[in-house]
């Protein structure tokens, strides 16, 4: 039997897989806290500077003449990151996202080569270590470097964690486990806002938020290696052992579980020897598919973070605002689960539809008055756009993991995530385009959403289709074309025959 049949025998989503996936999903709460940390520990309170004869103070003298009028403890108040030093708060946040970008690129191919579990556990271990360095940093320089390293680990294990939630279960449950991961991350943002409300000293907040990582690391030690990865590497016997262990923990007695044998040398030729970032360029199917997916991920990130920054300048408690940034995403995920499993919608049409709706919401906001107090206002359409792009973003994760074979899945996700981080880096500059014209930012978001939605329709549908384990299976699959029947006009008849 093949691996998919083996999972059906042991249970596609049995009690053991539910516990394993729960550990990985809950780890997203810890990762969300690390992602949002700079928002609270980098708070700049109101302050007053005593002036003498109008002569500006040097940075060394400034701290003796500054009075903070708010009772807030942050890296700003400790290291006096104001005036000429204020950029350092944003720099620390940028370093974290730079680490995410590098982690996406490095950890994805690495886990495809040496395995999911060792890369995941190593990354989580060092993220916890560097997280405590953040909390105990004796200077800003140490703090900034620790944020870079935490981001590096966070970006890497985020991908591996997501892939493991997919590869432990049957393909029919991929959409659900992927959506649960996104829900947990959104809940983690909200919980971090609540945690910050009760814990005000920034060092204590950083330490407490990081401590949950210790718990999740200990819970993750007993997780098995991905049976899909083992099988794709030709380690068939080890894959069978993992499946039998799952069957035993699921309460099933499986006496005869034998997978189709794939030689180790052949697996390396079909897997590690040919898989990797380079194959995303050389393989004709993967090349076109990756180009489309990179733009989709870039547009999702640009619109999502751009709308967050544009609609997030609201008054009120900073802690409530942080919580709302997470909670506003939650309605998007039930919509995802409903649409992507319907045969008339599926992954492709759902992702494209939500992207187009996000773009359309931004288009409508261009015609709304700035300070309208009615329900139909700029803020309302901006939040609607964020809701739609959150749904598209979630589907992109699930859809992308299904479009890539097992042997190159992490590499593909890593490159797409790199494109996503580029969109996130550019997003803060888009709202500043209001200086040229008030509707220009929403014009950019509108065009990005609509163009990405249209390009997404070029991808093949993966709902209820067999998942490819190797590059050879991808080449032979019916859904291997990016443009489907339009890709090779001379082969239309054969393509239609295969589709039937």
Coordinates of C-alpha atoms in Angstrom, one line a residue:
X1 CA 0.0 0.0 0.0
X2 CA 1.1 3.6 -0.4
X3 CA 1.4 6.0 2.4
X4 CA -2.1 7.6 2.1
X5 CA -3.6 4.1 2.3
X6 CA -1.4 3.4 5.3
X7 CA -2.8 6.5 7.1
X8 CA -6.3 5.4 6.4
X9 CA -5.5 2.0 8.1
X10 CA -4.0 3.5 11.2
X11 CA -6.5 6.4 11.3
X12 CA -6.2 9.6 9.4
X13 CA -6.9 11.8 12.4
X14 CA -7.1 9.4 15.4
X15 CA -6.7 10.3 19.1
X16 CA -2.9 10.2 18.9
X17 CA -2.7 12.6 15.9
X18 CA -5.2 14.9 17.6
X19 CA -2.8 15.2 20.6
X20 CA 0.3 15.6 18.4
X21 CA -1.4 18.3 16.3
X22 CA -2.7 20.0 19.5
X23 CA 0.8 20.4 20.7
X24 CA 1.9 21.9 17.4
X25 CA -1.1 24.2 17.1
X26 CA -0.8 25.5 20.7
X27 CA 2.9 26.3 20.0
X28 CA 1.6 29.0 17.7
X29 CA 0.5 30.9 20.8
X30 CA 4.1 31.1 21.9
X31 CA 5.2 32.2 18.5
X32 CA 2.5 34.9 18.3
X33 CA 3.7 36.3 21.6
X34 CA 7.3 36.6 20.3
X35 CA 6.0 38.2 17.1
X36 CA 4.1 40.9 19.0
X37 CA 6.6 41.4 21.8
X38 CA 8.1 44.7 20.4
X39 CA 4.6 46.3 20.3
X40 CA 4.4 46.4 24.1
X41 CA 8.0 46.3 25.3
X42 CA 8.8 49.1 22.8
X43 CA 6.0 51.5 24.0
X44 CA 7.0 55.1 24.0
X45 CA 5.3 57.0 26.8
X46 CA 4.6 60.7 26.9
X47 CA 7.7 62.6 28.2
X48 CA 8.9 66.1 28.9
X49 CA 12.4 67.5 28.4
X50 CA 13.7 70.4 30.5
X51 CA 15.2 73.0 28.2
X52 CA 18.0 75.4 29.2
X53 CA 18.8 78.4 26.9
X54 CA 17.4 76.5 23.9
X55 CA 20.5 74.4 23.5
X56 CA 19.9 70.8 22.6
X57 CA 21.3 68.1 24.9
X58 CA 23.7 65.4 23.8
X59 CA 22.5 61.8 24.1
X60 CA 24.7 61.4 27.2
X61 CA 23.1 64.3 28.9
X62 CA 19.5 63.9 27.7
X63 CA 18.6 61.2 30.2
X64 CA 19.2 63.6 33.1
X65 CA 16.7 66.1 31.8
X66 CA 13.9 63.8 30.6
X67 CA 10.8 63.2 32.7
X68 CA 8.3 60.5 31.5
X69 CA 4.8 61.5 32.4
X70 CA 3.3 58.0 32.0
X71 CA 4.0 55.1 34.3
X72 CA 5.3 52.8 31.7
X73 CA 8.3 50.5 31.8
X74 CA 9.7 49.7 28.4
X75 CA 13.0 49.6 26.5
X76 CA 12.3 53.3 25.7
X77 CA 12.3 54.4 29.3
X78 CA 15.2 52.1 30.3
X79 CA 17.6 53.1 27.4
X80 CA 16.1 56.5 26.6
X81 CA 15.2 55.7 23.0
X82 CA 13.8 59.1 22.2
X83 CA 14.6 61.9 19.8
X84 CA 17.6 60.8 17.6
X85 CA 17.5 57.3 19.2
X86 CA 13.8 56.7 18.6
X87 CA 14.5 54.8 15.4
X88 CA 16.0 51.9 17.4
X89 CA 12.6 50.7 18.5
X90 CA 11.5 50.3 14.9
X91 CA 14.9 48.8 14.1
X92 CA 14.5 46.1 16.7
X93 CA 11.1 45.2 15.1
X94 CA 12.6 45.2 11.6
X95 CA 15.4 42.9 12.7
X96 CA 12.9 40.4 14.0
X97 CA 11.2 40.4 10.6
X98 CA 14.5 40.2 8.8
X99 CA 15.2 37.1 10.9
X100 CA 11.9 35.7 9.8
X101 CA 12.8 36.1 6.2
X102 CA 16.2 34.3 6.6
X103 CA 14.6 31.6 8.8
X104 CA 12.0 30.9 6.1
X105 CA 14.7 30.4 3.5
X106 CA 17.2 28.4 5.6
X107 CA 15.0 26.1 7.7
X108 CA 12.7 25.0 4.9
X109 CA 15.2 23.2 2.7
X110 CA 17.1 22.1 5.8
X111 CA 14.1 20.2 7.1
X112 CA 13.6 18.7 3.7
X113 CA 17.1 17.3 3.8
X114 CA 17.6 16.1 7.5
X115 CA 14.1 15.8 8.7
X116 CA 11.2 17.7 10.3
X117 CA 11.6 16.8 13.9
X118 CA 15.3 17.6 14.5
X119 CA 15.0 21.0 12.8
X120 CA 11.8 21.8 14.7
X121 CA 13.1 20.9 18.1
X122 CA 16.5 22.6 17.6
X123 CA 14.8 25.8 16.4
X124 CA 12.3 25.8 19.2
X125 CA 15.1 25.2 21.8
X126 CA 17.2 28.1 20.6
X127 CA 14.2 30.4 20.2
X128 CA 13.5 29.9 23.9
X129 CA 17.2 30.5 24.8
X130 CA 17.3 33.7 22.7
X131 CA 14.0 34.7 24.2
X132 CA 15.5 34.7 27.7
X133 CA 18.5 36.7 26.3
X134 CA 15.9 39.3 25.2
X135 CA 14.4 39.5 28.7
X136 CA 17.9 39.8 30.4
X137 CA 19.6 42.0 27.8
X138 CA 22.0 44.4 29.5
X139 CA 22.0 46.8 26.6
X140 CA 20.1 47.7 23.5
X141 CA 22.6 46.2 21.3
X142 CA 22.2 42.8 22.9
X143 CA 18.4 43.2 22.8
X144 CA 18.5 44.0 19.1
X145 CA 20.7 41.0 18.2
X146 CA 18.5 38.7 20.3
X147 CA 15.4 39.8 18.4
X148 CA 17.2 39.0 15.1
X149 CA 18.0 35.5 16.4
X150 CA 14.5 35.0 17.8
X151 CA 13.1 36.0 14.5
X152 CA 15.4 33.6 12.7
X153 CA 14.2 30.7 14.8
X154 CA 10.6 31.8 14.8
X155 CA 10.4 32.0 11.0
X156 CA 12.1 28.6 10.5
X157 CA 10.1 26.5 13.0
X158 CA 6.9 28.3 12.0
X159 CA 7.1 26.6 8.6
X160 CA 8.2 23.2 10.0
X161 CA 5.5 23.3 12.6
X162 CA 2.8 24.0 10.0
X163 CA 4.1 21.2 7.7
X164 CA 4.1 18.7 10.6
X165 CA 0.5 19.4 11.3
X166 CA -0.2 18.5 7.7
X167 CA 2.0 15.4 7.5
X168 CA 0.8 13.7 10.6
X169 CA -2.7 13.4 9.3
X170 CA -4.6 12.2 6.2
X171 CA -4.9 14.6 3.3
X172 CA -8.6 15.1 3.9
X173 CA -7.7 16.9 7.2
X174 CA -5.0 19.2 5.9
X175 CA -7.4 22.1 5.5
X176 CA -8.6 21.8 9.1
X177 CA -5.2 21.5 10.7
X178 CA -3.9 24.4 8.7
X179 CA -6.8 26.5 9.7
X180 CA -6.4 25.6 13.4
X181 CA -2.8 26.8 13.2
X182 CA -3.9 30.2 12.0
X183 CA -6.7 30.4 14.6
X184 CA -4.2 29.6 17.4
X185 CA -1.8 32.3 16.2
X186 CA -4.6 34.9 16.2
X187 CA -5.7 33.8 19.7
X188 CA -2.0 34.1 20.8
X189 CA -2.0 37.8 19.7
X190 CA -5.1 38.4 21.8
X191 CA -3.7 36.6 24.8
X192 CA -0.5 38.5 24.6
X193 CA -2.5 41.8 24.8
X194 CA -4.2 40.5 27.9
X195 CA -0.8 39.3 29.4
X196 CA 0.7 42.8 28.8
X197 CA -2.3 44.4 30.6
X198 CA -1.5 42.5 33.8
X199 CA 2.3 42.5 33.6
X200 CA 3.7 45.9 33.0
X201 CA 7.5 45.7 33.5
X202 CA 8.9 44.8 30.1
X203 CA 11.6 42.4 31.3
X204 CA 9.0 40.4 33.3
X205 CA 6.6 40.4 30.4
X206 CA 9.3 39.1 28.0
X207 CA 10.3 36.4 30.4
X208 CA 6.7 35.2 31.2
X209 CA 5.8 35.2 27.5
X210 CA 8.9 33.2 26.7
X211 CA 8.3 30.6 29.5
X212 CA 5.4 29.0 27.6
X213 CA 8.0 28.0 25.0
X214 CA 9.7 25.8 27.6
X215 CA 6.5 23.9 28.1
X216 CA 5.8 23.4 24.4
X217 CA 9.4 22.2 23.9
X218 CA 9.0 19.5 26.5
X219 CA 5.7 18.5 25.0
X220 CA 7.2 18.3 21.6
X221 CA 10.2 16.1 22.5
X222 CA 8.0 12.9 22.2
X223 CA 6.6 13.7 18.8
X224 CA 7.6 11.3 16.0
X225 CA 9.3 12.1 12.8
X226 CA 6.9 12.8 9.9
X227 CA 6.0 9.5 8.2
X228 CA 5.5 11.3 4.9
X229 CA 9.1 12.7 5.0
X230 CA 10.5 9.3 6.0
X231 CA 8.6 7.6 3.1
X232 CA 9.7 10.3 0.6
X233 CA 13.3 9.6 1.6
X234 CA 13.1 5.9 1.0
X235 CA 13.1 5.1 4.7
X236 CA 10.1 2.9 4.3
X237 CA 10.7 0.7 7.4
X238 CA 11.0 3.7 9.7
X239 CA 7.8 5.1 8.1
X240 CA 6.1 1.8 8.9
X241 CA 7.3 2.0 12.5
X242 CA 5.8 5.4 12.9
X243 CA 2.5 4.3 11.4
X244 CA 2.3 1.2 13.7
X245 CA 3.1 3.4 16.7
X246 CA 0.2 5.8 15.6
X247 CA -2.1 2.8 15.2
X248 CA -1.2 1.5 18.6
X249 CA -1.8 4.8 20.3
X250 CA -5.1 5.1 18.3
X251 CA -6.3 1.8 19.8
X252 CA -6.0 -0.1 16.6
X253 CA -4.4 -3.5 16.0
X254 CA -2.6 -3.5 12.7
X255 CA -0.8 -6.8 12.0
X256 CA 0.0 -6.3 8.3
X257 CA 1.1 -2.8 7.4
X258 CA 3.5 -2.9 4.5
X259 CA 4.3 0.1 2.3
X260 CA 5.5 0.1 -1.2
X261 CA 9.3 -0.1 -1.2
X262 CA 11.3 2.8 -2.5
X263 CA 15.1 2.2 -2.7
X264 CA 17.2 4.7 -0.7
X265 CA 19.3 5.5 -3.7
X266 CA 16.3 6.0 -5.9
X267 CA 14.6 8.1 -3.2
X268 CA 17.7 10.3 -3.0
X269 CA 17.7 10.8 -6.7
X270 CA 14.0 11.6 -6.7
X271 CA 14.1 13.5 -3.4
X272 CA 17.1 15.1 -1.9
X273 CA 19.4 14.9 -4.9
X274 CA 16.9 16.8 -7.1
X275 CA 14.8 18.6 -4.5
X276 CA 15.7 22.0 -3.0
X277 CA 15.4 25.6 -3.9
X278 CA 17.2 25.0 -7.2
X279 CA 14.4 22.7 -8.3
X280 CA 11.9 25.4 -7.9
X281 CA 13.7 27.1 -10.8
X282 CA 14.7 24.1 -12.9
X283 CA 11.5 22.1 -12.7
X284 CA 9.1 23.4 -15.4
X285 CA 5.9 22.8 -13.3
X286 CA 7.4 24.1 -10.1
X287 CA 8.9 27.1 -11.8
X288 CA 5.6 28.6 -13.0
X289 CA 3.7 27.4 -10.0
X290 CA 6.2 29.1 -7.6
X291 CA 6.2 32.4 -9.6
X292 CA 2.4 32.6 -9.2
X293 CA 2.5 31.6 -5.5
X294 CA 5.2 34.0 -4.6
X295 CA 3.2 36.9 -6.0
X296 CA 0.0 35.7 -4.2
X297 CA 1.9 35.5 -0.9
X298 CA 3.5 38.9 -1.5
X299 CA 0.1 40.5 -2.2
X300 CA -1.5 38.8 0.8
X301 CA 1.2 40.2 3.1
X302 CA 1.2 43.6 1.6
X303 CA -2.5 44.1 1.8
X304 CA -2.8 42.4 5.3
X305 CA -0.1 44.4 7.0
X306 CA -0.8 47.6 5.0
X307 CA -4.4 47.6 6.1
X308 CA -3.4 46.8 9.7
X309 CA -1.1 49.8 9.8
X310 CA -3.7 52.0 8.0
X311 CA -6.7 51.0 10.1
X312 CA -4.8 50.6 13.4
X313 CA -4.2 54.2 14.3
X314 CA -7.1 54.2 16.8
X315 CA -7.2 55.8 20.2
X316 CA -7.7 53.8 23.4
X317 CA -5.8 51.2 25.3
X318 CA -2.8 49.8 23.6
X319 CA -3.5 46.4 25.1
X320 CA -7.0 46.3 23.9
X321 CA -5.8 47.3 20.4
X322 CA -3.3 44.5 20.4
X323 CA -6.0 42.0 21.4
X324 CA -8.4 43.3 18.7
X325 CA -5.7 42.8 16.0
X326 CA -5.9 39.1 16.8
X327 CA -9.6 38.8 17.4
X328 CA -10.6 40.5 14.2
X329 CA -9.1 37.7 12.2
X330 CA -11.1 34.9 13.8
X331 CA -14.3 35.2 11.7
X332 CA -12.2 34.6 8.6
X333 CA -11.2 31.0 9.5
X334 CA -14.7 29.4 9.7
X335 CA -15.3 30.9 6.3
X336 CA -12.2 29.2 5.1
X337 CA -13.2 25.8 6.4
X338 CA -16.6 26.1 4.8
X339 CA -15.6 27.2 1.4
X340 CA -12.4 25.3 0.7
X341 CA -14.1 21.9 1.3
X342 CA -17.0 22.6 -1.1
X343 CA -16.5 21.1 -4.6
X344 CA -18.0 24.2 -6.2
X345 CA -15.4 26.4 -4.5
X346 CA -12.3 24.5 -3.5
X347 CA -8.9 25.9 -2.7
X348 CA -8.3 27.8 -5.9
X349 CA -11.6 29.7 -6.3
X350 CA -11.8 30.4 -2.5
X351 CA -8.4 31.9 -2.3
X352 CA -8.9 33.9 -5.5
X353 CA -12.3 35.0 -4.4
X354 CA -11.2 36.3 -1.0
X355 CA -8.3 38.2 -2.6
X356 CA -10.7 39.8 -5.1
X357 CA -13.1 40.7 -2.3
X358 CA -10.3 42.3 -0.3
X359 CA -9.3 44.3 -3.4
X360 CA -12.9 45.3 -4.0
X361 CA -13.3 46.4 -0.3
X362 CA -10.2 48.6 -0.8
X363 CA -11.7 50.0 -4.0
X364 CA -14.9 50.9 -2.2
X365 CA -13.0 52.7 0.6
X366 CA -11.5 55.1 -2.0
X367 CA -15.0 56.7 -2.5
X368 CA -15.9 57.0 1.2
X369 CA -15.4 60.3 3.1
X370 CA -12.5 60.3 5.6
X371 CA -14.5 61.1 8.8
X372 CA -17.8 59.4 8.0
X373 CA -19.5 58.2 11.1
X374 CA -21.9 55.9 9.2
X375 CA -21.5 52.2 8.9
X376 CA -20.2 52.6 5.3
X377 CA -16.9 54.3 6.2
X378 CA -13.2 54.0 5.3
X379 CA -12.6 52.1 8.5
X380 CA -15.4 49.7 7.9
X381 CA -14.2 48.8 4.4
X382 CA -10.6 48.6 5.6
X383 CA -11.6 46.1 8.3
X384 CA -13.7 44.2 5.8
X385 CA -10.7 44.1 3.5
X386 CA -8.5 42.8 6.4
X387 CA -11.0 40.1 7.1
X388 CA -11.1 38.9 3.5
X389 CA -7.3 39.0 3.1
X390 CA -6.9 37.1 6.4
X391 CA -9.1 34.3 4.9
X392 CA -7.0 34.4 1.7
X393 CA -3.8 34.2 3.6
X394 CA -4.9 31.2 5.6
X395 CA -6.0 29.4 2.4
X396 CA -2.6 30.2 0.8
X397 CA -0.8 28.3 3.5
X398 CA -3.0 25.2 3.1
X399 CA -3.1 25.4 -0.7
X400 CA 0.6 25.9 -1.1
X401 CA 1.4 22.9 1.1
X402 CA -0.8 20.8 -1.2
X403 CA 0.7 22.1 -4.4
X404 CA 4.2 21.0 -3.5
X405 CA 5.4 17.4 -3.2
X406 CA 6.6 16.2 0.2
X407 CA 10.3 16.1 -0.8
X408 CA 10.2 19.9 -1.6
X409 CA 7.3 21.1 0.4
X410 CA 9.3 23.0 3.0
X411 CA 11.5 24.6 0.4
X412 CA 8.5 25.8 -1.5
X413 CA 6.9 27.1 1.6
X414 CA 10.1 28.8 2.5
X415 CA 10.5 30.7 -0.8
X416 CA 6.8 31.7 -0.7
X417 CA 7.3 32.9 2.9
X418 CA 10.3 34.9 1.9
X419 CA 8.2 36.7 -0.7
X420 CA 5.6 37.2 2.0
X421 CA 8.2 38.9 4.3
X422 CA 9.1 41.2 1.4
X423 CA 5.5 42.3 1.3
X424 CA 5.5 42.8 5.0
X425 CA 8.7 45.0 4.8
X426 CA 7.2 47.2 2.1
X427 CA 3.7 47.5 3.8
X428 CA 4.6 50.2 6.3
X429 CA 5.6 52.6 3.5
X430 CA 2.2 52.3 1.7
X431 CA 0.1 54.4 4.1
X432 CA 2.7 57.2 3.8
X433 CA 1.6 57.5 0.2
X434 CA -1.4 59.5 1.4
X435 CA 0.9 62.6 1.1
X436 CA 0.6 62.2 -2.6
X437 CA -3.1 61.5 -2.7
X438 CA -5.5 60.3 0.0
X439 CA -6.8 57.3 -2.1
X440 CA -3.4 56.1 -3.3
X441 CA -2.7 53.5 -0.5
X442 CA -6.1 51.9 -1.1
X443 CA -5.4 52.0 -4.9
X444 CA -2.2 49.9 -4.3
X445 CA -4.1 47.5 -2.0
X446 CA -6.9 47.2 -4.5
X447 CA -4.7 46.4 -7.5
X448 CA -2.6 44.0 -5.5
X449 CA -5.6 42.0 -4.3
X450 CA -7.4 41.9 -7.6
X451 CA -4.2 41.0 -9.6
X452 CA -3.2 38.3 -7.1
X453 CA -6.8 36.8 -7.2
X454 CA -6.8 36.6 -11.0
X455 CA -3.3 35.0 -11.1
X456 CA -4.4 32.5 -8.4
X457 CA -7.0 31.1 -10.8
X458 CA -4.1 29.9 -13.0
X459 CA -3.2 27.3 -10.4
X460 CA -4.7 23.7 -10.4
X461 CA -7.3 22.7 -7.9
X462 CA -6.1 20.2 -5.2
X463 CA -9.4 19.4 -3.4
X464 CA -9.9 15.6 -3.2
X465 CA -6.8 15.1 -5.4
X466 CA -3.9 12.8 -4.6
X467 CA -1.0 14.5 -3.0
X468 CA 2.4 14.1 -4.7
X469 CA 5.2 12.7 -2.6
X470 CA 8.1 13.1 -5.2
X471 CA 8.9 15.3 -8.2
X472 CA 8.3 12.3 -10.5
X473 CA 4.7 12.0 -9.2
X474 CA 4.2 15.7 -9.7
X475 CA 5.3 15.5 -13.3
X476 CA 3.0 12.6 -14.0
X477 CA 0.0 14.0 -12.1
X478 CA -3.0 15.3 -13.9
X479 CA -2.8 18.7 -12.2
X480 CA 0.8 19.3 -13.0
X481 CA 0.2 22.3 -15.3
X482 CA -0.1 25.8 -14.0
X483 CA -2.2 27.0 -16.8
X484 CA -4.0 23.7 -17.2
X485 CA -5.5 23.2 -20.7
X486 CA -4.2 26.6 -21.9
X487 CA -0.6 25.7 -21.1
X488 CA -0.1 23.4 -24.0
X489 CA -2.8 23.9 -26.7
X490 CA -1.6 21.0 -28.8
X491 CA -2.2 18.6 -25.9
X492 CA -5.8 19.5 -25.1
X493 CA -7.3 16.2 -26.1
X494 CA -4.9 14.2 -24.1
X495 CA -5.3 16.5 -21.1
X496 CA -9.1 16.2 -21.2
X497 CA -8.7 12.5 -21.4
X498 CA -6.5 12.4 -18.4
X499 CA -8.9 14.6 -16.5
X500 CA -11.7 12.2 -17.0

